XYZ file of C-alpha atoms in Angstrom:
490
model
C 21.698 2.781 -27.893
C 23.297 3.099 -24.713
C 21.734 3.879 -21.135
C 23.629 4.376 -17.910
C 21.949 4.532 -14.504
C 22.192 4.761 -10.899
C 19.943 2.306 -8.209
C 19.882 3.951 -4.262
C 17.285 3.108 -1.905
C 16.950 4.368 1.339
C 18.602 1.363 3.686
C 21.123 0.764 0.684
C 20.913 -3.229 1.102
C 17.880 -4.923 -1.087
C 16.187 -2.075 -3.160
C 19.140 -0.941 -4.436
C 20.492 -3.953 -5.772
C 16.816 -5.596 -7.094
C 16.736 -2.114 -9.222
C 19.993 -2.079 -10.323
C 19.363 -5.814 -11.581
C 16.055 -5.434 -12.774
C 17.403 -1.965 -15.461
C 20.446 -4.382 -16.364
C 18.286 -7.640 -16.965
C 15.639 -5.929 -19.508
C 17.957 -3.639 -21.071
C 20.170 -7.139 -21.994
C 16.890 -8.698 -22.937
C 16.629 -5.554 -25.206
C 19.818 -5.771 -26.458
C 20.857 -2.602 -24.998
C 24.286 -1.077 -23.854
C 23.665 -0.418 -20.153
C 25.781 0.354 -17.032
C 23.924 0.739 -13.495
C 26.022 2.138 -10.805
C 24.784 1.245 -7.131
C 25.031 3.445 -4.232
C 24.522 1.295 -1.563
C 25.364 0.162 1.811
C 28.669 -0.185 1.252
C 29.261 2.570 -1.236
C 29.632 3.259 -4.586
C 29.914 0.255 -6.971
C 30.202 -0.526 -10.769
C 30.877 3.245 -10.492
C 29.764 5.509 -13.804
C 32.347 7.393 -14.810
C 31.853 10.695 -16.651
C 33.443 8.746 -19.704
C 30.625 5.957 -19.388
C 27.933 9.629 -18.841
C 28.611 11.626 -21.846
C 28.389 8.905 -24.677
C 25.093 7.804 -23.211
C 21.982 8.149 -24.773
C 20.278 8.820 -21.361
C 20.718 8.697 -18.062
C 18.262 6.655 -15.884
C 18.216 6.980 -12.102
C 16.154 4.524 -9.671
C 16.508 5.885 -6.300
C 14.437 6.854 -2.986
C 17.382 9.254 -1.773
C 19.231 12.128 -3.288
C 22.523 10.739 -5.541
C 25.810 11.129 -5.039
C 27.907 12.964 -7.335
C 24.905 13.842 -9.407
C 26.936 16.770 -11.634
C 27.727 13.900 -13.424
C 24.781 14.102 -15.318
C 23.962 17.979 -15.303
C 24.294 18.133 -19.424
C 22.522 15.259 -19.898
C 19.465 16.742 -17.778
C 19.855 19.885 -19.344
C 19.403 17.876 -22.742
C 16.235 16.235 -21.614
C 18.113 12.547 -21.697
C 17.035 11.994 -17.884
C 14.462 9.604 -16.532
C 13.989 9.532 -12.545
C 11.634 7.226 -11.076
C 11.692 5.153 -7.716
C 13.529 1.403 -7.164
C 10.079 0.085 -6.867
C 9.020 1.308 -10.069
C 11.737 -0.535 -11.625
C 11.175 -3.293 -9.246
C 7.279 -3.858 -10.508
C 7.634 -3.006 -14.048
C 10.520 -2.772 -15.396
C 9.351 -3.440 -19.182
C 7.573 -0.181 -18.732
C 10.508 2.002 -17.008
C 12.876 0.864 -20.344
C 9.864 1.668 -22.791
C 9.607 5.177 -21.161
C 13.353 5.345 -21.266
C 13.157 4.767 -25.284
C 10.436 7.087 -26.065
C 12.720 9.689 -24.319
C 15.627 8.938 -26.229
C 13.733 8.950 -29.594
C 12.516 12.305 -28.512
C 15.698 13.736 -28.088
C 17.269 12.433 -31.007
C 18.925 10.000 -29.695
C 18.047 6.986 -31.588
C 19.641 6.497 -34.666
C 16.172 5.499 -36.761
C 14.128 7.556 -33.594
C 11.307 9.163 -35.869
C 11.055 12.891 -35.821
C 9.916 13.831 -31.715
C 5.924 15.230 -31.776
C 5.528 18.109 -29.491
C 3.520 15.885 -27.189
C 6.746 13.591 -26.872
C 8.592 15.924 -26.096
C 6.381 17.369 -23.105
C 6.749 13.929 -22.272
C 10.722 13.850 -22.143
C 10.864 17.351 -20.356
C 7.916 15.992 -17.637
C 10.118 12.589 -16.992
C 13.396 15.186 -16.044
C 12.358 16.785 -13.490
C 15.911 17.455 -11.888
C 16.750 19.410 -15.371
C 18.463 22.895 -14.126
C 16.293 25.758 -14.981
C 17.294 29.147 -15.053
C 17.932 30.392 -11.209
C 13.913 31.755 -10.178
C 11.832 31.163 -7.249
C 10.133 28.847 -8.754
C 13.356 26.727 -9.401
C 14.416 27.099 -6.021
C 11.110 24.892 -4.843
C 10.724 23.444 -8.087
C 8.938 19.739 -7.811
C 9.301 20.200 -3.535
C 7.060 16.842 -2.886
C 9.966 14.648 -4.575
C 12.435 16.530 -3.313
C 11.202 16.480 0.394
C 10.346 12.993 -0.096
C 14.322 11.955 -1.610
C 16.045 14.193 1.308
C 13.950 12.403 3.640
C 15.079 9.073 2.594
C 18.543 10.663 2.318
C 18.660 11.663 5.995
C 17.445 8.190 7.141
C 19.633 6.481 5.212
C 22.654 7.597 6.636
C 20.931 8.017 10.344
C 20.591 4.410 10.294
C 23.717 2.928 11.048
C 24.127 5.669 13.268
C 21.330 4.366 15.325
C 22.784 0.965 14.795
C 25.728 1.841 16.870
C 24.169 3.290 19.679
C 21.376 1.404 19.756
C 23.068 -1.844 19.766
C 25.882 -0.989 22.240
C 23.375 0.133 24.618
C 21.306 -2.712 24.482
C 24.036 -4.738 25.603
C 25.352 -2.740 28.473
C 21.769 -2.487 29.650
C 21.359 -5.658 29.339
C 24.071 -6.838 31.931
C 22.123 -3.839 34.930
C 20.530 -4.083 37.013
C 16.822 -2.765 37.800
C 17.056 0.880 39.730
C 15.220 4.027 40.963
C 16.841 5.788 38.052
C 16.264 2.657 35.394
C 18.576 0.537 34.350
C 22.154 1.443 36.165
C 25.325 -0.227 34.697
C 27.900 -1.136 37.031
C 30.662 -3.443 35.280
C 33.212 -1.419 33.946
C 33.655 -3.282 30.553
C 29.916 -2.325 30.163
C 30.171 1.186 31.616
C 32.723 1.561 28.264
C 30.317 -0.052 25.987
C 27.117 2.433 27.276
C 29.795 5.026 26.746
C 30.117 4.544 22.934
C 26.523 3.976 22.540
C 25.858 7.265 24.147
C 27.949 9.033 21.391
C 26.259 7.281 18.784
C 23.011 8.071 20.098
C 23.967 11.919 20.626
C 25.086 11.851 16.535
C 22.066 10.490 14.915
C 19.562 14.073 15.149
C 22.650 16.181 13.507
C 23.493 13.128 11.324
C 19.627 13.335 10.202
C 19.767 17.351 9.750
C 22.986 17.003 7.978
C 21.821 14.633 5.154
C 18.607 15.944 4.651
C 20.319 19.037 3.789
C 22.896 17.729 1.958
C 19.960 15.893 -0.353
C 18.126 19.046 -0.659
C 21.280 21.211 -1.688
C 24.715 20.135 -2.064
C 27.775 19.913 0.419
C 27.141 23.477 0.866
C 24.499 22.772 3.181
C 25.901 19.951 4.812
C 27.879 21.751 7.537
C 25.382 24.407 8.844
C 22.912 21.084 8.537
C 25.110 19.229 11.518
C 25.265 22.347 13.120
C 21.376 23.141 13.342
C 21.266 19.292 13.999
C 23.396 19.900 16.748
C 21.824 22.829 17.965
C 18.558 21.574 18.116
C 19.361 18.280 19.540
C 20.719 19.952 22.995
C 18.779 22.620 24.867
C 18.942 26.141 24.026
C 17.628 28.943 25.849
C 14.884 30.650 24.598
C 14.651 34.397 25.219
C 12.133 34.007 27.700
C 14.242 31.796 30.142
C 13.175 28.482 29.336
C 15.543 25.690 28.373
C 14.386 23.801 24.947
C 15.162 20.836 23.181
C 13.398 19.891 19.785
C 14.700 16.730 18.590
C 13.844 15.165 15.748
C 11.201 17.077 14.821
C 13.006 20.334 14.809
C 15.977 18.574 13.147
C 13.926 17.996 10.196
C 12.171 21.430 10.658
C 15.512 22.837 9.981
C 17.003 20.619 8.038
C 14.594 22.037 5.216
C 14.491 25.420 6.012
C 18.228 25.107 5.874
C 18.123 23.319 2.327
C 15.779 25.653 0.644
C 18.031 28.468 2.153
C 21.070 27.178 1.275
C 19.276 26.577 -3.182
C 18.653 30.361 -2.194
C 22.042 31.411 -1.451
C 23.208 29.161 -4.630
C 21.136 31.599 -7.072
C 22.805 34.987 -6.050
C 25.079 36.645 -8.290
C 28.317 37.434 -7.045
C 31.755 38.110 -9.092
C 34.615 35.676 -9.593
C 36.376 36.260 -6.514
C 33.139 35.613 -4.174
C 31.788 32.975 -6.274
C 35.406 30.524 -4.912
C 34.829 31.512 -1.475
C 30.699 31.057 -1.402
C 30.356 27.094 -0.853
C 33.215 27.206 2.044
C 32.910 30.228 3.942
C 29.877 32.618 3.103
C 27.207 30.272 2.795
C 28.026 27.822 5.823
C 28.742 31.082 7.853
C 26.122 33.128 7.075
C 23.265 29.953 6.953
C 24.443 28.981 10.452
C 23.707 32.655 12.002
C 20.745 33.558 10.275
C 18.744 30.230 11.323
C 20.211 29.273 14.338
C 19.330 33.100 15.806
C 15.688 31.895 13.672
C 15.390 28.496 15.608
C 16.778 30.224 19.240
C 14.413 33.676 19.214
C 11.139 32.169 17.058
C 10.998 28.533 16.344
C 12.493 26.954 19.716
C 9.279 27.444 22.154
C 6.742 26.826 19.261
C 8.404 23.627 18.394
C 9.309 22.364 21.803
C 5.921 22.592 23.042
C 4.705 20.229 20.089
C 7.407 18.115 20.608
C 7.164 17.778 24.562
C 2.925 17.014 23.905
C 4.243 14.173 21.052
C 6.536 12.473 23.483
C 4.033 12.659 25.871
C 1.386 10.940 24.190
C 3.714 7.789 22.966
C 5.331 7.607 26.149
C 1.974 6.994 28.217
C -0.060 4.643 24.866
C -1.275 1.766 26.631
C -3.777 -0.725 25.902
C -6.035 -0.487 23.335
C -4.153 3.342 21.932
C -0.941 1.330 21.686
C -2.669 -2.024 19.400
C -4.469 0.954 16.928
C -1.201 2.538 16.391
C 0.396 -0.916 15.883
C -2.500 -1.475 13.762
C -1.358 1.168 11.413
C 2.373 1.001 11.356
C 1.800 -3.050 10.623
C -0.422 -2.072 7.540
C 2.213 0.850 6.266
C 5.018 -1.382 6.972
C 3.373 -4.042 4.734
C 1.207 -2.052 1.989
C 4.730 -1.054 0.064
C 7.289 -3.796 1.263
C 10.234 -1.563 1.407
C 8.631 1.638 -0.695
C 8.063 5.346 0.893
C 4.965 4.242 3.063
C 7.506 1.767 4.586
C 10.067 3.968 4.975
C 7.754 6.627 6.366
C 6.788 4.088 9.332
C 10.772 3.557 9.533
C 11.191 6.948 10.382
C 8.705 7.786 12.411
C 9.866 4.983 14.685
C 13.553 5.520 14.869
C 13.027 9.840 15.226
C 10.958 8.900 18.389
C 13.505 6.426 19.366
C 15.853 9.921 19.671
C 13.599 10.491 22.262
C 14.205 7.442 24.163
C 10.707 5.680 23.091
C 10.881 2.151 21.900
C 8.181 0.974 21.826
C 6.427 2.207 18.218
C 10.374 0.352 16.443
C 9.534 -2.519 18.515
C 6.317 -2.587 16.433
C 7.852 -1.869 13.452
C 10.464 -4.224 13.791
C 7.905 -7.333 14.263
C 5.918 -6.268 11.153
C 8.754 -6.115 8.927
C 9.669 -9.472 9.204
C 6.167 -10.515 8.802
C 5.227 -10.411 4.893
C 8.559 -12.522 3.523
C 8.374 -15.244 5.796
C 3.807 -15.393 5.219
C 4.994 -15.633 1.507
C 7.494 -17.993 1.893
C 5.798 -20.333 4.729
C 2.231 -19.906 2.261
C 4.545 -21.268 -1.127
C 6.272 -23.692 0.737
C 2.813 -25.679 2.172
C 0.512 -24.580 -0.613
C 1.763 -26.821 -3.212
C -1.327 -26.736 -5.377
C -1.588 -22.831 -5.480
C 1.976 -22.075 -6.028
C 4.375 -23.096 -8.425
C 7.647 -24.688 -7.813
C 9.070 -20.786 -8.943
C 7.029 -19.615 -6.076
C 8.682 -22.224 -3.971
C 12.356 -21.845 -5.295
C 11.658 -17.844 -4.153
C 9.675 -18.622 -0.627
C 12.776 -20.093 0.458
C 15.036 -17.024 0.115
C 12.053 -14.819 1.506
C 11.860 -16.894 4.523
C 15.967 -16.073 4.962
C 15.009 -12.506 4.132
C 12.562 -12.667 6.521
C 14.392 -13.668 9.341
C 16.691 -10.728 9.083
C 14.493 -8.139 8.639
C 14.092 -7.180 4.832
C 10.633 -7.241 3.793
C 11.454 -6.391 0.552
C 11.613 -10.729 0.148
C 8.409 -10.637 -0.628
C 8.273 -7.986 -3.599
C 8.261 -11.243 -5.667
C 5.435 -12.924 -4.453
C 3.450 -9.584 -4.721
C 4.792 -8.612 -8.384
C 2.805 -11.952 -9.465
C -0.355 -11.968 -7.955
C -0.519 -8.347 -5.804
C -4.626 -8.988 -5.640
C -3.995 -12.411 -3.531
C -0.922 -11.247 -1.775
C -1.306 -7.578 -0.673
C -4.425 -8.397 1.798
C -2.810 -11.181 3.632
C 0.381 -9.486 4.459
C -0.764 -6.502 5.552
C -3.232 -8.342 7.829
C -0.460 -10.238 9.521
C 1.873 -7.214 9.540
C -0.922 -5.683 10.840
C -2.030 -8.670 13.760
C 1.992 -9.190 14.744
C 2.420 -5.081 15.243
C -0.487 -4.623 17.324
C 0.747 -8.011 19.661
C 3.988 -6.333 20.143
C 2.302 -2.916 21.254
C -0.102 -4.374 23.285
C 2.733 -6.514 24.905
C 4.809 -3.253 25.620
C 7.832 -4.778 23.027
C 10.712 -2.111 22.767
C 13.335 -2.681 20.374
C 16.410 -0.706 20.797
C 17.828 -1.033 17.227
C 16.555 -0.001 13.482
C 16.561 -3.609 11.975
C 13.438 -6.292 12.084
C 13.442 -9.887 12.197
C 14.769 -12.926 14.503
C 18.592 -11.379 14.223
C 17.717 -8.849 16.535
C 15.775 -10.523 18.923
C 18.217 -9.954 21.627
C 18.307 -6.122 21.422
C 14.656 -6.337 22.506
C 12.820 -6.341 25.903
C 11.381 -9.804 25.767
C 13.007 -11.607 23.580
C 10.313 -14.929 23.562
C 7.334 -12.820 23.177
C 8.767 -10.571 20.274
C 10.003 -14.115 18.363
C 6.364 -15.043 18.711
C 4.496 -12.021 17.106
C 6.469 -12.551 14.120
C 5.204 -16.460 13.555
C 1.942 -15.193 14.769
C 1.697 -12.372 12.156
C 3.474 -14.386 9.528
C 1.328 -17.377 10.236
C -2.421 -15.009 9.908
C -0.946 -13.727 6.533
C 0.386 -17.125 5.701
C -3.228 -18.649 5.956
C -4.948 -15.554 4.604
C -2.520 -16.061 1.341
C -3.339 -19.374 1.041
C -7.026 -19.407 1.644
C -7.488 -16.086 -1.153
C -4.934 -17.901 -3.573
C -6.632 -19.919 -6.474
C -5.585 -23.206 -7.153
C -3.409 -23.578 -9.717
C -4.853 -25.319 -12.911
C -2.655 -28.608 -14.703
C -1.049 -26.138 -17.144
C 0.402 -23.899 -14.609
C 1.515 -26.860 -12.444
């Protein structure tokens, strides 16, 4: 029995590689043949090659975004040996991701002493793929749209993200050598003038960058270039046909984005002869996508949308006081209730869209309550000793590291264990630190959490200390609902 498998997460850096581990270490423990490519931060690696693909008995991917090179495993969807669930399914159980994988493969033959499949097995198999291509219909076209939505979300954000590194992190550092002006912060040394320079660039990429990807993850690298071009498009003002100048930003990028993805699946279904068919994915459909919704966006969507997005940026811009600590209030709990899943991520990118629109001050909250939940788990483990094991210890000390740089998945762990005793506690923190930082009027100017980017912030004591204070409320909430361990477990 042999299964191969991809792990992508949306940031490409701990979800990725826990999943790809986690498929590896059960199918050894199984005594099963298994090779897990991860797309990651830094690429493809242990790359599957269709030689590795067509001998498999199924094809298993773990992922939050859309996959690269996915007509890799076209026959093997169209077979029914193709299991798609999320890294932190695989993450939490992976004993009952490999069992699903194996009643699959006995369903589709391909287990050697597989019994004969049931029909109900094999509803089962056909449910678990639901990528399979189906003939081209309108009902293929937005076939299983929540998942796909959800994956070209994660898609767009995960290549945004270093985007927003870039500009965000050269800016902070020219702005942080101005000096304080009618106009804001104005940048005088010409060293720094460069350095706001390149930050402005990356700043002015990240809403086509987003379009882009999303459409790319919805439909292919045909839809990749009118995608940066509706990015572009929507990211500068346009005028509308009744004078006005518009710009959408983030939320018409993603607006687009879609409608530019389910356009593009459209185009994909017509049939054309030969001769077309070469020229479709390069010329027609780029062409022909770019006019018909950019003349869409300019003459019906632009005003519509602008006005939303004008009263959105509004009503961030001017939270104060007690508005400011209930939105922190909820992004702490989302950023915490998952650790890293798609209620994470959806905080994440609500924070860093508005940060397109030069507000701050929701990532700034963000950015506290990530680092919150590894560092509770780790500080709770470490002076707990009679409620957690020395296990518990051996892992608090890599979720406090993991915690100081921002990647709250350190304390997936902790939760896998005991989620009853855990969960509470470190969404309360997350929760307590977030709402400190909005009621403090913290901005953070770059998409990463934790002490490491403490400098790219607007007060750089007072965000330090609503992480401890968040980490140490869910810290003492762990370790006050935690039982005591009994002599067997010590």
């Amino acid at each position: 029995m042999k299964i191969v498998g991809v792990a992508a997460c949306t940031v490409g850096i701990a979800h990725t590689y826990m999943a790809q581990k986690a498929i590896q270490d059960e199918c050894a423990a199984r005594g099963i043949e298994c090779k897990v490519e991860a797309q990651g931060g830094l690429g493809i690696e242990n790359e599957l090659t269709q030689e590795d693909v067509d001998p498999a008995d199924l094809v298993l991917e773990s992922v939050d975004v859309g996959v690269e090179n996915e007509d890799r495993f076209e026959q093997k969807m169209a077979e029914g040996k193709f299991l798609k669930v999320g890294t932190s399914d695989v993450i939490a159980d992976p004993v009952k991701i490999i069992d699903q994988a194996i009643e699959i493969i006995k369903a589709t033959g391909g287990a050697v002493d597989a019994p004969k499949a049931e029909a109900k097995a094999e509803k089962k198999a056909v449910s678990a793929a639901p990528q399979a291509p189906t003939p081209a219909s309108k009902q293929s076209i937005f076939a299983d749209h929540g998942k796909t939505l959800l994956n070209a979300f994660n898609t767009g954000v995960s290549y945004f993200i270093p985007i927003v590194v870039i500009g965000g992190v050269f800016l902070a550092f020219s702005l942080a050598s101005g000096t304080a002006g009618a106009n804001g912060m104005e940048v005088t040394n010409p060293l720094m003038v460069s350095l706001n320079t390149i930050g402005m660039a990356g700043i002015s990429m990240m809403i086509p960058v987003l379009a882009a990807y999303i459409s790319y993850s919805m439909a292919g690298k045909p839809a990749l270039a009118p995608g940066f071009v509706l990015g572009y498009l929507v990211n500068n003002a346009v005028v509308t046909p009744n004078g006005n100048s518009v710009s959408t930003g983030f939320l018409g990028a993603m607006i687009m984005a879609v409608i530019c993805g389910y356009f593009v699946r459209w185009m994909k279904t017509w049939k054309v002869n030969n001769t077309i068919q070469t020229i479709m994915p390069i010329l027609i459909i780029p062409i022909l996508t770019s006019l018909v919704l950019g003349m869409a966006y300019i003459y019906i969507l632009a005003t519509p949308l602008g006005f939303v997005m004008d009263w959105l940026t509004g009503v961030l811009g001017s939270l104060q006081g007690g508005s400011a600590v209930v939105l922190g209030l909820v992004i702490g709990v989302m950023t915490a209730f998952d650790m890293g899943g798609p209620i994470n991520k959806t905080a994440s990118t609500f924070t860093m869209a508005i940060m397109a629109s030069g507000i701050y001050g929701p990532n700034g909250m963000f950015r506290v309550a990530v680092a919150v939940p590894p560092i509770a788990c780790g500080l709770a483990a470490l002076i707990a000793k009679n409620k957690f094991d020395d296990a518990d210890r051996q892992m608090g000390i890599s979720a406090l590291f993991m915690g100081c740089i921002g990647i709250t998945e350190g304390a997936i762990p902790f939760a896998v264990k005991d989620l009853g005793h855990t969960l509470p506690g470190i969404c309360i923190g997350s929760a307590v630190g977030a709402a400190l930082a909005a009621f403090q009027g913290i901005d953070c100017y770059v998409p990463h959490g934790g002490f490491i980017v403490a400098l790219a912030t607007n007060n750089v004591a007072l965000f330090c200390l609503d992480i401890v204070i968040g980490a140490v409320v869910a810290a003492a909430i762990l370790i006050a609902m935690k039982p005591t361990l009994d002599k067997q477990a010590k």
